[in-house]
PDB file of C-alpha atoms in Angstrom:
ATOM      1  CA  MET A   1     198.743  54.482 105.773  1.00 66.00           C
ATOM      2  CA  ASP A   2     201.799  52.251 105.511  1.00 71.00           C
ATOM      3  CA  PRO A   3     202.700  50.447 102.260  1.00 70.00           C
ATOM      4  CA  GLU A   4     201.979  47.169 104.096  1.00 71.00           C
ATOM      5  CA  GLU A   5     198.426  48.343 104.847  1.00 74.00           C
ATOM      6  CA  ILE A   6     197.909  49.327 101.217  1.00 74.00           C
ATOM      7  CA  GLU A   7     199.168  45.913 100.131  1.00 73.00           C
ATOM      8  CA  PHE A   8     196.782  44.288 102.625  1.00 74.00           C
ATOM      9  CA  LEU A   9     193.837  46.164 101.074  1.00 74.00           C
ATOM     10  CA  ALA A  10     194.973  45.312  97.544  1.00 74.00           C
ATOM     11  CA  GLU A  11     195.184  41.617  98.363  1.00 77.00           C
ATOM     12  CA  LYS A  12     191.425  41.588  98.992  1.00 83.00           C
ATOM     13  CA  GLU A  13     190.831  42.184  95.257  1.00 85.00           C
ATOM     14  CA  TYR A  14     189.495  39.151  93.401  1.00 90.00           C
ATOM     15  CA  ILE A  15     191.322  37.487  90.524  1.00 88.00           C
ATOM     16  CA  THR A  16     190.788  34.300  88.516  1.00 91.00           C
ATOM     17  CA  ILE A  17     192.715  31.116  89.165  1.00 91.00           C
ATOM     18  CA  ILE A  18     192.666  27.670  87.559  1.00 91.00           C
ATOM     19  CA  PRO A  19     192.898  25.218  90.461  1.00 91.00           C
ATOM     20  CA  THR A  20     194.610  21.847  90.172  1.00 89.00           C
ATOM     21  CA  PHE A  21     192.517  20.357  92.991  1.00 90.00           C
ATOM     22  CA  ASN A  22     188.916  19.739  93.998  1.00 90.00           C
ATOM     23  CA  ASN A  23     187.440  21.238  97.135  1.00 88.00           C
ATOM     24  CA  ALA A  24     184.107  22.366  98.534  1.00 89.00           C
ATOM     25  CA  VAL A  25     183.192  25.986  99.173  1.00 86.00           C
ATOM     26  CA  ILE A  26     185.448  27.733 101.700  1.00 85.00           C
ATOM     27  CA  HIS A  27     183.577  30.021 104.107  1.00 86.00           C
ATOM     28  CA  LEU A  28     185.481  33.213 104.906  1.00 83.00           C
ATOM     29  CA  ILE A  29     184.486  36.252 106.966  1.00 84.00           C
ATOM     30  CA  THR A  30     184.364  38.294 103.754  1.00 81.00           C
ATOM     31  CA  GLY A  31     182.221  35.713 101.943  1.00 83.00           C
ATOM     32  CA  ASP A  32     182.295  32.277 100.390  1.00 84.00           C
ATOM     33  CA  VAL A  33     184.972  31.203  97.909  1.00 83.00           C
ATOM     34  CA  GLY A  34     184.701  28.211  95.602  1.00 84.00           C
ATOM     35  CA  PRO A  35     183.788  25.447  95.058  1.00 90.00           C
ATOM     36  CA  PHE A  36     187.091  24.432  93.502  1.00 90.00           C
ATOM     37  CA  ARG A  37     187.148  22.025  90.549  1.00 91.00           C
ATOM     38  CA  ALA A  38     190.393  21.088  88.818  1.00 90.00           C
ATOM     39  CA  SER A  39     190.893  23.029  85.555  1.00 91.00           C
ATOM     40  CA  ILE A  40     187.709  25.102  86.075  1.00 91.00           C
ATOM     41  CA  PRO A  41     188.419  28.850  86.521  1.00 93.00           C
ATOM     42  CA  THR A  42     187.208  30.366  89.782  1.00 91.00           C
ATOM     43  CA  ARG A  43     187.527  33.782  91.442  1.00 92.00           C
ATOM     44  CA  VAL A  44     189.388  34.159  94.713  1.00 91.00           C
ATOM     45  CA  PRO A  45     190.980  37.013  96.682  1.00 92.00           C
ATOM     46  CA  LEU A  46     194.508  37.860  95.581  1.00 89.00           C
ATOM     47  CA  TRP A  47     195.992  36.719  98.908  1.00 90.00           C
ATOM     48  CA  MET A  48     194.428  33.268  98.461  1.00 90.00           C
ATOM     49  CA  ALA A  49     195.626  33.040  94.855  1.00 90.00           C
ATOM     50  CA  VAL A  50     199.178  33.792  96.007  1.00 91.00           C
ATOM     51  CA  THR A  51     198.986  31.167  98.771  1.00 90.00           C
ATOM     52  CA  LEU A  52     197.629  28.497  96.409  1.00 90.00           C
ATOM     53  CA  LYS A  53     200.234  29.379  93.783  1.00 91.00           C
ATOM     54  CA  GLN A  54     203.031  29.039  96.328  1.00 91.00           C
ATOM     55  CA  GLN A  55     201.652  25.595  97.185  1.00 91.00           C
ATOM     56  CA  GLN A  56     201.554  24.783  93.438  1.00 91.00           C
ATOM     57  CA  ARG A  57     197.817  24.169  93.653  1.00 89.00           C
ATOM     58  CA  CYS A  58     196.741  26.603  90.927  1.00 89.00           C
ATOM     59  CA  LYS A  59     197.686  28.684  87.919  1.00 93.00           C
ATOM     60  CA  ILE A  60     196.857  32.373  88.060  1.00 91.00           C
ATOM     61  CA  GLN A  61     195.072  34.111  85.209  1.00 92.00           C
ATOM     62  CA  PRO A  62     196.418  37.663  85.140  1.00 91.00           C
ATOM     63  CA  PRO A  63     193.835  40.476  84.991  1.00 91.00           C
ATOM     64  CA  ASP A  64     192.730  41.531  81.483  1.00 90.00           C
ATOM     65  CA  TRP A  65     194.728  44.753  81.749  1.00 92.00           C
ATOM     66  CA  MET A  66     197.992  42.970  82.543  1.00 90.00           C
ATOM     67  CA  THR A  67     199.180  42.517  78.956  1.00 91.00           C
ATOM     68  CA  VAL A  68     201.955  44.431  77.224  1.00 92.00           C
ATOM     69  CA  GLU A  69     199.521  45.719  74.567  1.00 93.00           C
ATOM     70  CA  LYS A  70     196.938  47.030  77.047  1.00 93.00           C
ATOM     71  CA  LEU A  71     199.602  48.544  79.300  1.00 93.00           C
ATOM     72  CA  GLU A  72     201.260  50.280  76.326  1.00 94.00           C
ATOM     73  CA  GLU A  73     197.868  51.876  75.537  1.00 92.00           C
ATOM     74  CA  ILE A  74     197.534  53.043  79.139  1.00 91.00           C
ATOM     75  CA  LYS A  75     201.088  54.388  79.076  1.00 92.00           C
ATOM     76  CA  GLU A  76     200.434  56.311  75.844  1.00 92.00           C
ATOM     77  CA  ASP A  77     197.172  57.771  77.216  1.00 91.00           C
ATOM     78  CA  GLU A  78     199.001  58.830  80.372  1.00 90.00           C
ATOM     79  CA  LYS A  79     201.739  60.528  78.338  1.00 90.00           C
ATOM     80  CA  GLN A  80     199.260  62.402  76.132  1.00 89.00           C
ATOM     81  CA  SER A  81     196.935  63.571  78.906  1.00 87.00           C
ATOM     82  CA  ALA A  82     197.757  66.582  81.068  1.00 82.00           C
ATOM     83  CA  ASN A  83     195.552  65.068  83.792  1.00 84.00           C
ATOM     84  CA  PHE A  84     195.765  61.688  85.479  1.00 86.00           C
ATOM     85  CA  THR A  85     194.016  58.954  83.511  1.00 88.00           C
ATOM     86  CA  LYS A  86     191.822  56.332  85.158  1.00 89.00           C
ATOM     87  CA  MET A  87     193.834  53.238  85.958  1.00 89.00           C
ATOM     88  CA  PRO A  88     192.393  49.772  85.236  1.00 87.00           C
ATOM     89  CA  SER A  89     192.587  48.930  88.939  1.00 86.00           C
ATOM     90  CA  ASP A  90     192.736  51.048  92.085  1.00 84.00           C
ATOM     91  CA  HIS A  91     195.631  48.866  93.190  1.00 87.00           C
ATOM     92  CA  TYR A  92     197.333  48.286  89.832  1.00 87.00           C
ATOM     93  CA  MET A  93     200.858  48.750  91.185  1.00 87.00           C
ATOM     94  CA  VAL A  94     200.459  46.418  94.166  1.00 87.00           C
ATOM     95  CA  GLU A  95     198.587  43.781  92.146  1.00 89.00           C
ATOM     96  CA  ALA A  96     201.261  43.852  89.458  1.00 89.00           C
ATOM     97  CA  LYS A  97     204.099  43.596  91.975  1.00 90.00           C
ATOM     98  CA  VAL A  98     202.497  40.705  93.874  1.00 89.00           C
ATOM     99  CA  LEU A  99     201.615  38.760  90.714  1.00 91.00           C
ATOM    100  CA  LEU A 100     204.959  39.361  89.022  1.00 91.00           C
ATOM    101  CA  ASP A 101     206.791  38.264  92.167  1.00 89.00           C
ATOM    102  CA  CYS A 102     204.865  35.035  92.727  1.00 87.00           C
ATOM    103  CA  ALA A 103     203.422  34.086  89.335  1.00 87.00           C
ATOM    104  CA  SER A 104     205.631  35.516  86.598  1.00 87.00           C
ATOM    105  CA  ASP A 105     205.483  32.116  84.847  1.00 89.00           C
ATOM    106  CA  ASP A 106     201.699  32.612  84.427  1.00 89.00           C
ATOM    107  CA  ILE A 107     202.056  36.102  82.902  1.00 88.00           C
ATOM    108  CA  PRO A 108     202.982  36.317  79.207  1.00 90.00           C
ATOM    109  CA  LYS A 109     205.997  38.590  78.586  1.00 91.00           C
ATOM    110  CA  ALA A 110     206.328  39.170  82.330  1.00 90.00           C
ATOM    111  CA  ASP A 111     209.559  41.184  82.045  1.00 92.00           C
ATOM    112  CA  GLU A 112     208.011  43.547  79.484  1.00 93.00           C
ATOM    113  CA  VAL A 113     204.890  43.897  81.632  1.00 93.00           C
ATOM    114  CA  ARG A 114     207.095  44.807  84.609  1.00 93.00           C
ATOM    115  CA  THR A 115     208.943  47.434  82.528  1.00 93.00           C
ATOM    116  CA  VAL A 116     205.784  49.081  81.151  1.00 93.00           C
ATOM    117  CA  ILE A 117     204.149  49.204  84.592  1.00 92.00           C
ATOM    118  CA  LYS A 118     207.297  50.873  85.956  1.00 93.00           C
ATOM    119  CA  ASP A 119     207.118  53.390  83.071  1.00 93.00           C
ATOM    120  CA  ILE A 120     203.470  54.177  83.875  1.00 92.00           C
ATOM    121  CA  TRP A 121     204.353  54.630  87.557  1.00 92.00           C
ATOM    122  CA  ASP A 122     207.253  56.958  86.676  1.00 92.00           C
ATOM    123  CA  ILE A 123     205.067  59.086  84.367  1.00 91.00           C
ATOM    124  CA  ARG A 124     202.410  59.441  87.050  1.00 88.00           C
ATOM    125  CA  MET A 125     204.978  60.226  89.763  1.00 87.00           C
ATOM    126  CA  SER A 126     206.433  62.933  87.519  1.00 87.00           C
ATOM    127  CA  LYS A 127     202.941  64.423  87.113  1.00 85.00           C
ATOM    128  CA  ILE A 128     202.434  64.308  90.876  1.00 82.00           C
ATOM    129  CA  ARG A 129     205.732  66.124  91.509  1.00 81.00           C
ATOM    130  CA  SER A 130     204.943  68.830  88.946  1.00 81.00           C
ATOM    131  CA  SER A 131     201.409  69.199  90.372  1.00 77.00           C
ATOM    132  CA  VAL A 132     202.779  69.619  93.896  1.00 75.00           C
ATOM    133  CA  THR A 133     205.336  72.168  92.647  1.00 76.00           C
ATOM    134  CA  LYS A 134     202.576  74.122  90.886  1.00 76.00           C
ATOM    135  CA  LEU A 135     200.411  73.925  94.000  1.00 72.00           C
ATOM    136  CA  VAL A 136     203.177  75.346  96.184  1.00 70.00           C
ATOM    137  CA  LYS A 137     204.161  78.072  93.682  1.00 73.00           C
ATOM    138  CA  ASN A 138     200.542  79.224  93.380  1.00 72.00           C
ATOM    139  CA  SER A 139     200.099  79.087  97.177  1.00 64.00           C
ATOM    140  CA  GLU A 140     196.983  76.937  96.895  1.00 62.00           C
ATOM    141  CA  PHE A 141     195.523  75.214  99.937  1.00 59.00           C
ATOM    142  CA  TYR A 142     193.862  72.219  98.290  1.00 62.00           C
ATOM    143  CA  ALA A 143     194.205  70.009  95.231  1.00 63.00           C
ATOM    144  CA  ALA A 144     191.925  67.618  93.361  1.00 66.00           C
ATOM    145  CA  VAL A 145     193.258  64.083  93.317  1.00 69.00           C
ATOM    146  CA  ASP A 146     191.011  62.596  90.628  1.00 79.00           C
ATOM    147  CA  ASN A 147     192.090  59.191  89.303  1.00 83.00           C
ATOM    148  CA  LEU A 148     195.004  58.807  91.716  1.00 81.00           C
ATOM    149  CA  THR A 149     195.355  55.428  93.389  1.00 80.00           C
ATOM    150  CA  VAL A 150     195.806  54.917  97.129  1.00 77.00           C
ATOM    151  CA  MET A 151     199.498  54.078  96.665  1.00 81.00           C
ATOM    152  CA  GLU A 152     200.079  57.258  94.620  1.00 80.00           C
ATOM    153  CA  ILE A 153     198.297  59.466  97.144  1.00 76.00           C
ATOM    154  CA  ASN A 154     200.272  57.780  99.905  1.00 78.00           C
ATOM    155  CA  SER A 155     203.545  58.600  98.125  1.00 76.00           C
ATOM    156  CA  MET A 156     202.752  62.335  98.521  1.00 72.00           C
ATOM    157  CA  ARG A 157     201.930  62.114 102.215  1.00 71.00           C
ATOM    158  CA  PRO A 158     205.418  62.642 103.640  1.00 68.00           C
ATOM    159  CA  ILE A 159     205.754  66.130 102.134  1.00 67.00           C
ATOM    160  CA  LEU A 160     202.445  67.576 100.971  1.00 67.00           C
ATOM    161  CA  PRO A 161     200.590  68.176 104.277  1.00 67.00           C
ATOM    162  CA  HIS A 162     203.705  69.784 105.800  1.00 68.00           C
ATOM    163  CA  ALA A 163     204.211  72.004 102.730  1.00 66.00           C
ATOM    164  CA  LEU A 164     200.560  73.101 102.724  1.00 69.00           C
ATOM    165  CA  ASP A 165     200.712  73.830 106.460  1.00 72.00           C
ATOM    166  CA  GLN A 166     203.776  76.039 105.947  1.00 69.00           C
ATOM    167  CA  LEU A 167     202.041  77.853 103.060  1.00 70.00           C
ATOM    168  CA  TYR A 168     199.002  78.463 105.237  1.00 70.00           C
ATOM    169  CA  ARG A 169     201.176  79.926 108.004  1.00 75.00           C
ATOM    170  CA  ILE A 170     203.031  82.204 105.570  1.00 72.00           C
ATOM    171  CA  LYS A 171     199.774  83.434 104.013  1.00 70.00           C
ATOM    172  CA  SER A 172     198.194  83.976 107.439  1.00 73.00           C
ATOM    173  CA  SER A 173     201.172  86.006 108.689  1.00 74.00           C
ATOM    174  CA  ARG A 174     201.119  88.120 105.501  1.00 68.00           C
ATOM    175  CA  ARG A 175     197.404  88.790 105.937  1.00 66.00           C
ATOM    176  CA  LEU A 176     197.935  89.718 109.576  1.00 63.00           C
ATOM    177  CA  LYS A 177     200.810  92.044 108.677  1.00 66.00           C
ATOM    178  CA  ALA A 178     198.776  93.660 105.863  1.00 59.00           C
ATOM    179  CA  SER A 179     195.849  94.121 108.243  1.00 60.00           C
ATOM    180  CA  GLN A 180     198.112  95.757 110.859  1.00 61.00           C
ATOM    181  CA  ASN A 181     199.689  98.045 108.228  1.00 55.00           C
ATOM    182  CA  SER A 182     196.250  99.063 106.989  1.00 55.00           C
ATOM    183  CA  SER A 183     195.111  99.753 110.554  1.00 56.00           C
ATOM    184  CA  ASN A 184     198.249 101.835 111.277  1.00 55.00           C
ATOM    185  CA  LEU A 185     197.769 103.825 108.057  1.00 47.00           C
ATOM    186  CA  SER A 186     194.114 104.535 108.875  1.00 54.00           C
ATOM    187  CA  SER A 187     195.067 105.655 112.363  1.00 56.00           C
ATOM    188  CA  TYR A 188     197.815 107.935 110.989  1.00 44.00           C
ATOM    189  CA  LEU A 189     195.467 109.462 108.405  1.00 44.00           C
ATOM    190  CA  ARG A 190     192.828 110.151 111.046  1.00 54.00           C
ATOM    191  CA  ARG A 191     195.381 111.916 113.241  1.00 55.00           C
ATOM    192  CA  SER A 192     196.948 113.944 110.437  1.00 49.00           C
ATOM    193  CA  THR A 193     193.648 115.123 108.956  1.00 44.00           C
ATOM    194  CA  SER A 194     191.990 116.128 112.221  1.00 47.00           C
ATOM    195  CA  PHE A 195     191.888 119.884 112.881  1.00 44.00           C
ATOM    196  CA  ASN A 196     191.978 121.555 116.210  1.00 48.00           C
ATOM    197  CA  PHE A 197     189.510 124.481 116.235  1.00 42.00           C
ATOM    198  CA  THR A 198     190.145 125.440 119.789  1.00 46.00           C
ATOM    199  CA  SER A 199     192.180 128.551 120.286  1.00 44.00           C
TER     200      SER A 199
END
């Protein structure tokens, strides 16, 4: 999956906006959105929120988790845990990037939020790299990916399947060689321990 496809999926997530206009319900393939009343919060897909923001027709309310305090908690939990912690959103990185790019004026302490999210991403990427290294060193064929987001899993795709395929080939050739050696040894032992009683 390309990063653009992941972003497309993330932009289907709903967030709250405060519109500056009045409008009836909008009928979309994915469901109805609205009605829109000026200054009354309403939930819309992220892509629509971005479009309305760019047209200066709404203010965006950032998700509850997008505060410096909440993100610092998540960062600390991620540091302390040997495993991956559950993220507040399956698309936290994409949502944060999109909102910080188009609506940083609606996000309190936007620069700090950006920094902490980058820190969380870096911590998780470091865990992914060390997990992949451990996987390769232990010659494992599978790995649990609990609590990883689509973007994080996608970041491993260029290398992990190829590495696991190579490990499988190496292990298979070793097994084949060991099997052949065992067969040759058995054959040799049978020949060397057989007695000829004929005169």
